[in-house]
PDB file of C-alpha atoms and ligand atoms in Angstrom:
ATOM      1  CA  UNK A  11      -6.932  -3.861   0.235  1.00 95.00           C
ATOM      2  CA  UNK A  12      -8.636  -5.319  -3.059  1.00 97.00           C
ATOM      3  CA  UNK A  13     -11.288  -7.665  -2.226  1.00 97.00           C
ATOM      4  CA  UNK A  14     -13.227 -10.548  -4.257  1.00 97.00           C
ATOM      5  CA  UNK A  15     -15.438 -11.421  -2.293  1.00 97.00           C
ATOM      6  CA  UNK A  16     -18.029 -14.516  -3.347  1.00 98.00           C
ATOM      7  CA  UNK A  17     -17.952 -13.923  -7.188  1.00 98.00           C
ATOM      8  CA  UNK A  18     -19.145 -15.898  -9.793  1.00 98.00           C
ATOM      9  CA  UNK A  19     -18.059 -15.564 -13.409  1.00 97.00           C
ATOM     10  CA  UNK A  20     -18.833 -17.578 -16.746  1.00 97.00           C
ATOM     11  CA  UNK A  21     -18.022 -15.721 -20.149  1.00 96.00           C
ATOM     12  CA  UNK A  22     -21.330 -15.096 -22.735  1.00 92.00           C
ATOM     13  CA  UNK A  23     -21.178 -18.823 -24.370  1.00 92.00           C
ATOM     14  CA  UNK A  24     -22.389 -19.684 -20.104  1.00 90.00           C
ATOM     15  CA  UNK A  25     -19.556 -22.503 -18.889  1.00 93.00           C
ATOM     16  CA  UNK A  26     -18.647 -21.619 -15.399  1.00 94.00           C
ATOM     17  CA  UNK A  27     -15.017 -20.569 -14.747  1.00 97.00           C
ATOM     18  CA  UNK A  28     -15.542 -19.136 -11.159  1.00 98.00           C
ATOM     19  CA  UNK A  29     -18.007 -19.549  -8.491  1.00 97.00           C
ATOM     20  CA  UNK A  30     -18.117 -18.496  -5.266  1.00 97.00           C
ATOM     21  CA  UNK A  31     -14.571 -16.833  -5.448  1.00 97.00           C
ATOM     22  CA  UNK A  32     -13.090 -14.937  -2.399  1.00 97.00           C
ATOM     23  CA  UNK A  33      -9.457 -13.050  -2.399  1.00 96.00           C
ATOM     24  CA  UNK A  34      -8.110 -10.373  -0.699  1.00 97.00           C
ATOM     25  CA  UNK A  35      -4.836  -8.396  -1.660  1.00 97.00           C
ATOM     26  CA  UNK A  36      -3.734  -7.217   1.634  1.00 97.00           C
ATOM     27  CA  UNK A  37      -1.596  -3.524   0.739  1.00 96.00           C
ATOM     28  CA  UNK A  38       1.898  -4.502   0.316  1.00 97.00           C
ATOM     29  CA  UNK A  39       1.689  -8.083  -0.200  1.00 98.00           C
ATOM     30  CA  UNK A  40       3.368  -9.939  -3.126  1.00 98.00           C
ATOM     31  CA  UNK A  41       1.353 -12.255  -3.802  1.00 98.00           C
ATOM     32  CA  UNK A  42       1.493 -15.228  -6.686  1.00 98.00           C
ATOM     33  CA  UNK A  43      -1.244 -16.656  -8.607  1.00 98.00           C
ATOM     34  CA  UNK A  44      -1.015 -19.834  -9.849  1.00 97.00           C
ATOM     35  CA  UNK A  45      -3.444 -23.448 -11.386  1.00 97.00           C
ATOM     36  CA  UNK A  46      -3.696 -25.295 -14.524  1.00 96.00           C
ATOM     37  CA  UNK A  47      -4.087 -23.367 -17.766  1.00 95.00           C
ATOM     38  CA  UNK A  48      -7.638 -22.696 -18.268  1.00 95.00           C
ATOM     39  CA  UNK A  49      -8.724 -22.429 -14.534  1.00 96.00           C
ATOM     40  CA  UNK A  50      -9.156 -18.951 -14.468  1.00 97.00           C
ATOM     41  CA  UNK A  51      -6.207 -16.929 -13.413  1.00 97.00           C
ATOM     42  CA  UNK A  52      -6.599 -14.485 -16.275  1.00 96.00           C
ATOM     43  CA  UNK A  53     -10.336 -14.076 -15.253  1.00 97.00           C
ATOM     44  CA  UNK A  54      -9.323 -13.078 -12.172  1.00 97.00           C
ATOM     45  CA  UNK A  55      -7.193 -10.256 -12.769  1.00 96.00           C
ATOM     46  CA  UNK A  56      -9.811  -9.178 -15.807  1.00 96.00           C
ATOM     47  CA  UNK A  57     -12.226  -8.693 -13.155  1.00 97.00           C
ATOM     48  CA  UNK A  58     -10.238  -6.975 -10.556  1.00 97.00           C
ATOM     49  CA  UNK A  59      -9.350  -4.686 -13.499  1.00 95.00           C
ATOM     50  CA  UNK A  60     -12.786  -3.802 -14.432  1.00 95.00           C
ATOM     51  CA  UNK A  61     -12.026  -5.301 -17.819  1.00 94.00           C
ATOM     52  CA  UNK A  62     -14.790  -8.226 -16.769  1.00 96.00           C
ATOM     53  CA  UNK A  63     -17.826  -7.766 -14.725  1.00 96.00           C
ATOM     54  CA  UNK A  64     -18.969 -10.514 -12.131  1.00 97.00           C
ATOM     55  CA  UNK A  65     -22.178 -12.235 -12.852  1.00 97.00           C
ATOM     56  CA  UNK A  66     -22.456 -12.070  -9.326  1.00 97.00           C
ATOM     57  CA  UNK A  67     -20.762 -10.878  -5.840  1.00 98.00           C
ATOM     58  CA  UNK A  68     -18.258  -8.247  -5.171  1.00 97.00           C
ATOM     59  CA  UNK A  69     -14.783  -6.220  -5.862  1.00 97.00           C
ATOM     60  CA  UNK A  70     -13.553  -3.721  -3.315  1.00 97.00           C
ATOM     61  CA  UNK A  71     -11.341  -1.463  -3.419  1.00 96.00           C
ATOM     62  CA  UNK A  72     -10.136  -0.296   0.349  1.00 93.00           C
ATOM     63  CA  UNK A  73     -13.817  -1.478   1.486  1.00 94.00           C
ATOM     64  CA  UNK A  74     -15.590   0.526  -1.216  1.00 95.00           C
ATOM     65  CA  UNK A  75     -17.250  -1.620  -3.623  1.00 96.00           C
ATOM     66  CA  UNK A  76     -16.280  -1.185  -7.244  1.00 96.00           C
ATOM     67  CA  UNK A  77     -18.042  -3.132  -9.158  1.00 94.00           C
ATOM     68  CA  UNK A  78     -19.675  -0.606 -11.253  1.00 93.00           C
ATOM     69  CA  UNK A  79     -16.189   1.175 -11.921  1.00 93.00           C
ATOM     70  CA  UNK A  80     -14.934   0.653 -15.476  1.00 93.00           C
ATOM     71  CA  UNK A  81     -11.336   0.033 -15.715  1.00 91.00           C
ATOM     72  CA  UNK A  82     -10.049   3.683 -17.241  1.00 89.00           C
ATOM     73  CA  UNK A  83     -11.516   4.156 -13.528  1.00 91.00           C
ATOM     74  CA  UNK A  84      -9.538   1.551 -11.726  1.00 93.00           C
ATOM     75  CA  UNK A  85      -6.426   2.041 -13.711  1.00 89.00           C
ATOM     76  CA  UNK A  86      -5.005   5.116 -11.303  1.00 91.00           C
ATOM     77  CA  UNK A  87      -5.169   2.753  -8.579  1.00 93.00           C
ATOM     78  CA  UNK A  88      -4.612  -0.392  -9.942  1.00 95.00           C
ATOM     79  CA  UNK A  89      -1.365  -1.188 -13.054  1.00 95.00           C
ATOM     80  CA  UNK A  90      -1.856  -4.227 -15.384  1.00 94.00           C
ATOM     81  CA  UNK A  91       0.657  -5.900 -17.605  1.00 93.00           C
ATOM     82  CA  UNK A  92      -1.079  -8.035 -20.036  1.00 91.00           C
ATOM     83  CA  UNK A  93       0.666 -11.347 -21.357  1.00 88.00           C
ATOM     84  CA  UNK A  94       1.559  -9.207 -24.912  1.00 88.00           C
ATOM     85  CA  UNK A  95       2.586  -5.829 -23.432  1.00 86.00           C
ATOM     86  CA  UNK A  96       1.925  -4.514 -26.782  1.00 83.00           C
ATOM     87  CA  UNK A  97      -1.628  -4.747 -26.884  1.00 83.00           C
ATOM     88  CA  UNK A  98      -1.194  -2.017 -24.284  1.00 82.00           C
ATOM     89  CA  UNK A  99       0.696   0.520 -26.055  1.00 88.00           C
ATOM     90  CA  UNK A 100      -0.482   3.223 -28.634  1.00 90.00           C
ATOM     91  CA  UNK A 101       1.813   5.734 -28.496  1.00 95.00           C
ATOM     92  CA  UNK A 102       4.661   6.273 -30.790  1.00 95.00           C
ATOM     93  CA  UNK A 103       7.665   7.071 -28.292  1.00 97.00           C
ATOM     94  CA  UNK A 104       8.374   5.137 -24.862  1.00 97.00           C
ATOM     95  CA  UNK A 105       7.902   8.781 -23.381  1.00 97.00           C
ATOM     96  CA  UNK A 106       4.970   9.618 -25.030  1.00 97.00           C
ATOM     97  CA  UNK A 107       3.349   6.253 -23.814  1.00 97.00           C
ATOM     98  CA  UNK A 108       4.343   6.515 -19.924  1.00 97.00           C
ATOM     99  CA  UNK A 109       2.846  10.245 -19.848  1.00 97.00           C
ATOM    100  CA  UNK A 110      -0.421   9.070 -21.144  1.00 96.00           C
ATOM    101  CA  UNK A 111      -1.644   7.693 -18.053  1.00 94.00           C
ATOM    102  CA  UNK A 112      -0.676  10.709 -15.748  1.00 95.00           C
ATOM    103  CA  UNK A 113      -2.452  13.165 -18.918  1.00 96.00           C
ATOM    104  CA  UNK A 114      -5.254  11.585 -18.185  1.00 93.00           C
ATOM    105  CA  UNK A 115      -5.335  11.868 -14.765  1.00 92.00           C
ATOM    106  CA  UNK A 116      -5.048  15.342 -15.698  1.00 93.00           C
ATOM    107  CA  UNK A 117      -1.609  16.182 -13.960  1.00 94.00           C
ATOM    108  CA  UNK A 118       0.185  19.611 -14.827  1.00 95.00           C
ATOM    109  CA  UNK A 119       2.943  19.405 -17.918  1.00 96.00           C
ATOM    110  CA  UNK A 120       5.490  19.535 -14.947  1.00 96.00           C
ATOM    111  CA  UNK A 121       4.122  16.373 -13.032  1.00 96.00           C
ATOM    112  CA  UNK A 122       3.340  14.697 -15.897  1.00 97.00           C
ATOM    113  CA  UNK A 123       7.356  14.950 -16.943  1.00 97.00           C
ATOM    114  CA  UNK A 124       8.662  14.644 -13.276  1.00 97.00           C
ATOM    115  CA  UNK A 125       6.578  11.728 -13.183  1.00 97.00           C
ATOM    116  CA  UNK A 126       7.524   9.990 -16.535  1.00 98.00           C
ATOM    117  CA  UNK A 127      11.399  10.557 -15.581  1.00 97.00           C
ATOM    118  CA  UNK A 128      11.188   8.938 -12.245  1.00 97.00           C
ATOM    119  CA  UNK A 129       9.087   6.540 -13.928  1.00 97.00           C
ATOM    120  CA  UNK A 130      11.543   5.738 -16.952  1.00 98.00           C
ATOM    121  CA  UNK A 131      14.374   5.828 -14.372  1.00 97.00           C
ATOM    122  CA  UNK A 132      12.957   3.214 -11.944  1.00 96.00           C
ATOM    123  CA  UNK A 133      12.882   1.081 -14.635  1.00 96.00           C
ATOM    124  CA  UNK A 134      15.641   1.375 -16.415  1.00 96.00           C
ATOM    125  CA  UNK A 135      14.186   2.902 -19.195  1.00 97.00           C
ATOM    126  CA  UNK A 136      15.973   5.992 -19.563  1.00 97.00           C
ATOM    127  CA  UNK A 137      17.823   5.540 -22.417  1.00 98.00           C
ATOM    128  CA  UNK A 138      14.821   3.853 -24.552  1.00 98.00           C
ATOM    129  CA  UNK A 139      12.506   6.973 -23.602  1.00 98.00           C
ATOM    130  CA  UNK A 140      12.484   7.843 -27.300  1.00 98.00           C
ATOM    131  CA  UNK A 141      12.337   4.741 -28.880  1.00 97.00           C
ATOM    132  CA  UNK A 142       8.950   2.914 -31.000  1.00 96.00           C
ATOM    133  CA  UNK A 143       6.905   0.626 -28.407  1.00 95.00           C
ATOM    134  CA  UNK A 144       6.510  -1.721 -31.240  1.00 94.00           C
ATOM    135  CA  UNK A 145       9.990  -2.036 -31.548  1.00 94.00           C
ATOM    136  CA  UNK A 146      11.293  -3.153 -27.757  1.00 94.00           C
ATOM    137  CA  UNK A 147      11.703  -6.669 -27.508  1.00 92.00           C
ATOM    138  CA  UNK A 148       9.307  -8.331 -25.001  1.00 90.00           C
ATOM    139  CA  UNK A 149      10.515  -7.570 -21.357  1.00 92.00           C
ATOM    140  CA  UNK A 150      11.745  -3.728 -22.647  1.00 94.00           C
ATOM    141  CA  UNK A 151       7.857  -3.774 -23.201  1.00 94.00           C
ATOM    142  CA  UNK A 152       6.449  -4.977 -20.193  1.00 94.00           C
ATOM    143  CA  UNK A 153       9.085  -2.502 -18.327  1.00 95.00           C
ATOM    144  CA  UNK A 154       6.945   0.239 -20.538  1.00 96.00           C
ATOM    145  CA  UNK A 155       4.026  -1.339 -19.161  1.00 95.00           C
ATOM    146  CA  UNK A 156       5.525  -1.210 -15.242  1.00 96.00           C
ATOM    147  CA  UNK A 157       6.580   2.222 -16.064  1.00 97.00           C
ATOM    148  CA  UNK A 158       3.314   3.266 -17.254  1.00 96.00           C
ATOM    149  CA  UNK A 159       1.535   2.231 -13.920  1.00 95.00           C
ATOM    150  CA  UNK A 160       4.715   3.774 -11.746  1.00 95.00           C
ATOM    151  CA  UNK A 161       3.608   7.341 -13.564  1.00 97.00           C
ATOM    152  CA  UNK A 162       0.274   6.766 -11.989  1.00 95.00           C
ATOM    153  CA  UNK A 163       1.430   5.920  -8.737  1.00 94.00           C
ATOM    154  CA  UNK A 164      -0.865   2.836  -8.838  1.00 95.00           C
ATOM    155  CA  UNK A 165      -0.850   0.793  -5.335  1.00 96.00           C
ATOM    156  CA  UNK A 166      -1.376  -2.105  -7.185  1.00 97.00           C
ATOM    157  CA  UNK A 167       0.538  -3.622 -10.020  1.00 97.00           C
ATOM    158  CA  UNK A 168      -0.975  -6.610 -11.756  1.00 97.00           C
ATOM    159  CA  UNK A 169       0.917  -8.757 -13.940  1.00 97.00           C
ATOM    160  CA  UNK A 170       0.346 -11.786 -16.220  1.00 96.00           C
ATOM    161  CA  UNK A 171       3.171 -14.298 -17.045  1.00 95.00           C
ATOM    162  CA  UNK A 172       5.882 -12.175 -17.033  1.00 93.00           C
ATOM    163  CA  UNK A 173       8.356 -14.346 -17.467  1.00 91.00           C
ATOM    164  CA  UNK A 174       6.616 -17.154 -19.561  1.00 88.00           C
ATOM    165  CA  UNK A 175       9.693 -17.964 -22.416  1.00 83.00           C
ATOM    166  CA  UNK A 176      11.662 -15.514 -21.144  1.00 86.00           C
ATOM    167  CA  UNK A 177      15.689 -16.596 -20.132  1.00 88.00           C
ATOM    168  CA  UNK A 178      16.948 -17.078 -17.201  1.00 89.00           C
ATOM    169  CA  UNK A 179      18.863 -13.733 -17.223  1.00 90.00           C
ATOM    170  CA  UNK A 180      16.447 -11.581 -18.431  1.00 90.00           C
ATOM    171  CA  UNK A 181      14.250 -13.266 -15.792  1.00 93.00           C
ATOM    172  CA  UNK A 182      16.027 -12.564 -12.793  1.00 93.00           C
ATOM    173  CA  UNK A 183      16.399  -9.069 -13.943  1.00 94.00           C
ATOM    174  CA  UNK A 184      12.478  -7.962 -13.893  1.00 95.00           C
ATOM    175  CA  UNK A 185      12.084 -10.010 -10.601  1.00 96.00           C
ATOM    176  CA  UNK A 186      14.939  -7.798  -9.185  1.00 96.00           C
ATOM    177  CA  UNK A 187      12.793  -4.867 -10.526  1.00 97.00           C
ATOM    178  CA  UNK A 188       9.412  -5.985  -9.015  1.00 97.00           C
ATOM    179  CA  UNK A 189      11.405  -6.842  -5.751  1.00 97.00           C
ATOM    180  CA  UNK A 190      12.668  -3.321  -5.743  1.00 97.00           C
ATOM    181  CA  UNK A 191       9.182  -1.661  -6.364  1.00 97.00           C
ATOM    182  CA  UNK A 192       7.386  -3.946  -3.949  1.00 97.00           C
ATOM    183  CA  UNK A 193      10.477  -3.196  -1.236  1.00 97.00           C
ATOM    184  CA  UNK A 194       9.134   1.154  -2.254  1.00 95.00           C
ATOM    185  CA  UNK A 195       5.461  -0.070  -1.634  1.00 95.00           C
ATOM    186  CA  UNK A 196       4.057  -1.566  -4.559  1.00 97.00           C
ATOM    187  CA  UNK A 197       1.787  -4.038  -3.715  1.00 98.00           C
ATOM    188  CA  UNK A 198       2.293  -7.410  -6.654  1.00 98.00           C
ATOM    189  CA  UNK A 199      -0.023  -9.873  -7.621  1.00 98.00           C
ATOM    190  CA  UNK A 200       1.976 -12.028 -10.538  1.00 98.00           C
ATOM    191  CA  UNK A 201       0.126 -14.843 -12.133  1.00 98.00           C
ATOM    192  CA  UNK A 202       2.912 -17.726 -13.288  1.00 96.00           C
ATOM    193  CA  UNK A 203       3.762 -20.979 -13.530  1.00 95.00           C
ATOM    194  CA  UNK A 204       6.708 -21.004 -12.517  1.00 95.00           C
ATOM    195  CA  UNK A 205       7.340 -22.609  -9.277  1.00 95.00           C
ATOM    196  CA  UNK A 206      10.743 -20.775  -8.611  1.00 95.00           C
ATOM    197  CA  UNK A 207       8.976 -17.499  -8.451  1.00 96.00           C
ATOM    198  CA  UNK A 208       6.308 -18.478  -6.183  1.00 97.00           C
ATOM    199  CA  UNK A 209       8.875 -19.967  -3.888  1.00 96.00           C
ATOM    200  CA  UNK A 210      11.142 -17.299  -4.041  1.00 95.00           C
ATOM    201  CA  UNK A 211       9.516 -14.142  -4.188  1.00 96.00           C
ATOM    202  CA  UNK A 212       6.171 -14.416  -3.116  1.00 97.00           C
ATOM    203  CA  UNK A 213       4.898 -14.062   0.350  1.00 97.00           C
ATOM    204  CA  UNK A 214       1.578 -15.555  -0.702  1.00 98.00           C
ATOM    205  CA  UNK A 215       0.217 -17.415  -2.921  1.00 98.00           C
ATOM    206  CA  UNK A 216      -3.236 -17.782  -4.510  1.00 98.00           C
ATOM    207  CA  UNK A 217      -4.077 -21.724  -6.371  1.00 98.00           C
ATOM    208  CA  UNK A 218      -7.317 -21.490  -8.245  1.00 97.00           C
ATOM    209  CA  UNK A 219      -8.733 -25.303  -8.659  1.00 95.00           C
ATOM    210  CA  UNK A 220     -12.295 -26.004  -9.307  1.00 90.00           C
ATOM    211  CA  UNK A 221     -13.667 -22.578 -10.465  1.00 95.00           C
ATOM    212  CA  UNK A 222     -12.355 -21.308  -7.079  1.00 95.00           C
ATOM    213  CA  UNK A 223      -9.692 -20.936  -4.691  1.00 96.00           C
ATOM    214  CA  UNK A 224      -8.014 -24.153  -3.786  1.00 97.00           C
ATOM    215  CA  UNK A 225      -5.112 -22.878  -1.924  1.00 97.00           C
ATOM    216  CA  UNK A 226      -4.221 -19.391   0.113  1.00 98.00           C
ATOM    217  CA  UNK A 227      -1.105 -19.590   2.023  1.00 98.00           C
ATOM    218  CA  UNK A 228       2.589 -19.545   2.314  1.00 97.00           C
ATOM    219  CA  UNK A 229       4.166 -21.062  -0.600  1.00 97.00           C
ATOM    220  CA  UNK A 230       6.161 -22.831   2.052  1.00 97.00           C
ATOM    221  CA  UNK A 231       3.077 -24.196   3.370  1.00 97.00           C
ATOM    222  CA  UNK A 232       1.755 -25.164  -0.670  1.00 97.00           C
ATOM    223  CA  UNK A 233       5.259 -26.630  -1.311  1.00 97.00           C
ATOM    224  CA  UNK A 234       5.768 -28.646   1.738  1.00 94.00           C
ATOM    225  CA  UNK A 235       2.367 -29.481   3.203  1.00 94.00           C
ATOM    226  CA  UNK A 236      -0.146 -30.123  -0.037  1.00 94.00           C
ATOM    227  CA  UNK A 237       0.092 -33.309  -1.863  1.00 92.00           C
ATOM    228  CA  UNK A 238      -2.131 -32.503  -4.734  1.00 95.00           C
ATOM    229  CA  UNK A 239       0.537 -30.481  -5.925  1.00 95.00           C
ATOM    230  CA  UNK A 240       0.475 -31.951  -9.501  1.00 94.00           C
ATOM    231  CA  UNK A 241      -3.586 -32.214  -9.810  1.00 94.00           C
ATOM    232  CA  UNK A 242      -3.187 -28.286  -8.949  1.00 95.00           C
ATOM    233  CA  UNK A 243      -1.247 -28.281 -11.983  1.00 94.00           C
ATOM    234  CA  UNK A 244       1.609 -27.345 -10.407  1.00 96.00           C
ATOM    235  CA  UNK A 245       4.973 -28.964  -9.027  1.00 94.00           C
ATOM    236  CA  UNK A 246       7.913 -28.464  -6.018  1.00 95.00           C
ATOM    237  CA  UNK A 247      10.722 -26.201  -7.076  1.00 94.00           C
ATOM    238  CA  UNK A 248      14.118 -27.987  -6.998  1.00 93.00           C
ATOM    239  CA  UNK A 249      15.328 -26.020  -3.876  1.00 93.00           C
ATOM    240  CA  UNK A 250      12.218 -27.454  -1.893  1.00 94.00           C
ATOM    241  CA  UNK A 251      12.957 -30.698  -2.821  1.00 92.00           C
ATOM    242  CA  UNK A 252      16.831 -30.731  -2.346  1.00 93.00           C
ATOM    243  CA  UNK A 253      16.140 -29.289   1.503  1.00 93.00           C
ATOM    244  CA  UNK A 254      13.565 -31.654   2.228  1.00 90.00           C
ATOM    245  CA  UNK A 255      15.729 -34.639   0.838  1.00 92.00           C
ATOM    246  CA  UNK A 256      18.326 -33.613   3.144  1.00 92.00           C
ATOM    247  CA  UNK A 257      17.907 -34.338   7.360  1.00 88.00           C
ATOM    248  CA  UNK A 258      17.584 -31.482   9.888  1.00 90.00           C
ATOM    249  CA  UNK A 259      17.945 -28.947   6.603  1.00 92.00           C
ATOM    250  CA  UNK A 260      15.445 -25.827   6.712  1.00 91.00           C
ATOM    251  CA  UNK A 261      13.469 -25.171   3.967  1.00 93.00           C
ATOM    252  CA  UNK A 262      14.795 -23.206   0.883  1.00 94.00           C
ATOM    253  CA  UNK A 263      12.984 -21.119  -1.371  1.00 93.00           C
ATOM    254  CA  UNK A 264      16.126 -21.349  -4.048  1.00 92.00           C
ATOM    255  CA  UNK A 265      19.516 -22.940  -5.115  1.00 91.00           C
ATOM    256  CA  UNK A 266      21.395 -20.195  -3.431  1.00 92.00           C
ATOM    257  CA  UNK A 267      19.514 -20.529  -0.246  1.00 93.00           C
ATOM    258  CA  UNK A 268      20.203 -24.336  -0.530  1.00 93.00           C
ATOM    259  CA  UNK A 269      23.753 -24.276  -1.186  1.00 94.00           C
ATOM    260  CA  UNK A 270      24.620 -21.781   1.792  1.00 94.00           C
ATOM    261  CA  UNK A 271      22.544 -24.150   4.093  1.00 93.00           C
ATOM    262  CA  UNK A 272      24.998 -27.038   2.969  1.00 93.00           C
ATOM    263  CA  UNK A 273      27.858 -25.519   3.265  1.00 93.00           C
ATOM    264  CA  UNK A 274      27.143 -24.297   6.792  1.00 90.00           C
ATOM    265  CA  UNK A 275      26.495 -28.034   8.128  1.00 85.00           C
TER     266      UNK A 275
HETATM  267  P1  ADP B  12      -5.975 -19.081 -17.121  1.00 79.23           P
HETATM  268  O1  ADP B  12      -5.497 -17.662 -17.086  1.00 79.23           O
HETATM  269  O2  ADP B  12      -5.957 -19.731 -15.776  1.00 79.23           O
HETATM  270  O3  ADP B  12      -5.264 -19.916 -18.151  1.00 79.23           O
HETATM  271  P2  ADP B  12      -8.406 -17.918 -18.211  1.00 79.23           P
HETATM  272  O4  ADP B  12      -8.899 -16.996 -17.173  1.00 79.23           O
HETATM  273  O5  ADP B  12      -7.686 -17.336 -19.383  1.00 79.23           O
HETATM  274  O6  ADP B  12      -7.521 -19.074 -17.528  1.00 79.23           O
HETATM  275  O7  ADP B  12      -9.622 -18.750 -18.788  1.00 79.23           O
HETATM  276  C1  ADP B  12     -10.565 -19.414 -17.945  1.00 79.23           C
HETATM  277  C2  ADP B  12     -11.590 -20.133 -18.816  1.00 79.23           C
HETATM  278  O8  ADP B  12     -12.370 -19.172 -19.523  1.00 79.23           O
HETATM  279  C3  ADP B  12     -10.970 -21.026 -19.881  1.00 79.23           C
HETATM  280  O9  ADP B  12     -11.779 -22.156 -20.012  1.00 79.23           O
HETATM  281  C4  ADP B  12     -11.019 -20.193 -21.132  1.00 79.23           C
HETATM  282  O10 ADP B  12     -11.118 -21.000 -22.276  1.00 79.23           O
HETATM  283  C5  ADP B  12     -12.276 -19.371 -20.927  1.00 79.23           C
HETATM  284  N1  ADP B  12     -12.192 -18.042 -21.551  1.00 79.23           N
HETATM  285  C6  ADP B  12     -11.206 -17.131 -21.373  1.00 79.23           C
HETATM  286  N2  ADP B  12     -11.468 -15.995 -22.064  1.00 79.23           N
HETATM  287  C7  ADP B  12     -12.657 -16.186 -22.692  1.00 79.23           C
HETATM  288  C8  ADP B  12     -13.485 -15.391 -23.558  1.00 79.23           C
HETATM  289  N3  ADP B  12     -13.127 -14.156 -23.891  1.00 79.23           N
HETATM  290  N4  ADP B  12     -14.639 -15.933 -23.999  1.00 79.23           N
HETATM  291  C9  ADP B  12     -15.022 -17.195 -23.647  1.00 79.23           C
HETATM  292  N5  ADP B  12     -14.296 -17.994 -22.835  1.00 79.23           N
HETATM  293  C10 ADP B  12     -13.129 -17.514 -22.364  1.00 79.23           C
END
């Protein structure tokens, strides 16, 4: 489990962003992140990370506390895919990059290659394994990035808007990969704004409001029992609405969902 447990956060220039913050990432969850732009999402995954210190209370790690653990130290534990993927990579093949967490680690040649294989081939990146990082478009990138943490064996996979100005298609293909990692284990923590994905994939999920947690709970709970959706700075997916708006209809987390529950009536 990774812990946050009554931190408080404000970056050098001193304007609070998160007080009195408590979260727990329960092994195996996936859980969504969501609020307004500003309120601190970010901030919260910098300082599970160890890329961000709290000014003060905790992070654990499986009841140890971390806070003193810089995040080269976190990062066998704990995968991160930044907004820009490419700020992550340094390496000049797609190989080369997924084998330099597991080097570190300090795995024999043969892990380290067994590992970047099954690594490259869980994501689907087999066939780009020699290709330029800089040169992958954005979600071949954050499938690097995925890949990268998969190598480690990380229990935890962080990841920042993942599908901010993506399409449609390419969306539903890395939720199909995340969906397939969680189903192996992976415990997700995805910070979005995009209602569908809460709704759809996420057993859980996180609002930050005033500088701390507004909302824990199912998102059917968020999408069907809070009505300061919209001050939250965030709204009721389509397939929520549609079953509500519809007597004696269950609720549905998408337009499939919704569309096989009217044409069983
Ligand atoms: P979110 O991810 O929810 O959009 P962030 O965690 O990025 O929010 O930012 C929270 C607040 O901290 C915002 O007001 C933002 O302007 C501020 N902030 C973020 N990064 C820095 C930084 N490096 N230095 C100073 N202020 C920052």
């Amino acid at each position: 489990m990774l812990e946050m447990r009554d931190v408080t956060f404000h970056y050098t220039d001193g304007t609070p962003v998160l007080e009195h913050m408590n979260l727990t990432i329960g092994t195996g969850e996936f859980i969504g992140l969501g609020g307004r732009n500003g309120c601190g999402k970010t901030t919260v995954t910098r300082l599970l990370m160890g890329l961000e210190k709290p000014v003060s209370g905790d992070i654990f790690l499986d009841g140890k506390r971390i806070n003193d653990e810089e995040a080269a130290a976190r990062s066998p534990y704990i995968g991160y895919v930044f907004q820009r993927p490419e700020r992550q990579m340094f390496r000049p093949t797609v190989r080369q990059e997924v084998a330099y967490g597991p080097e570190q680690l300090g795995r024999s040649r043969e892990e380290v290659a067994s590992a970047v294989t099954a690594a490259l081939q869980a994501t689907g990146l087999e066939h780009l394994a020699e290709a330029y990082p800089p040169n992958l478009n954005r979600g071949e990138k954050q499938r690097v990035a995925i890949a990268s943490a998969i190598a480690m064996h990380t229990q935890y996979l962080i990841l920042d808007e993942p599908t901010s100005g993506q399409d449609s298609a390419d969306k539903k293909s890395l939720m199909a990969l995340l969906s397939r990692l969680h189903r192996d284990g992976l415990t997700i923590l995805i910070i979005s704004h995009d209602m569908d994905i809460f709704a759809e994939y996420c057993q859980r999920v996180i609002v930050i409001g005033h500088h701390t947690k507004a909302f824990d709970g199912t998102p059917q709970d968020l999408f069907t029992k809070r009505e300061d959706l919209y001050e939250l700075g965030l709204n009721r997916p389509d397939a929520v609405t549609l079953s509500q708006a519809v007597a004696g209809l269950p609720y549905c987390k998408s337009v499939d969902e919704f569309t096989a529950a009217m044409l069983q009536r």
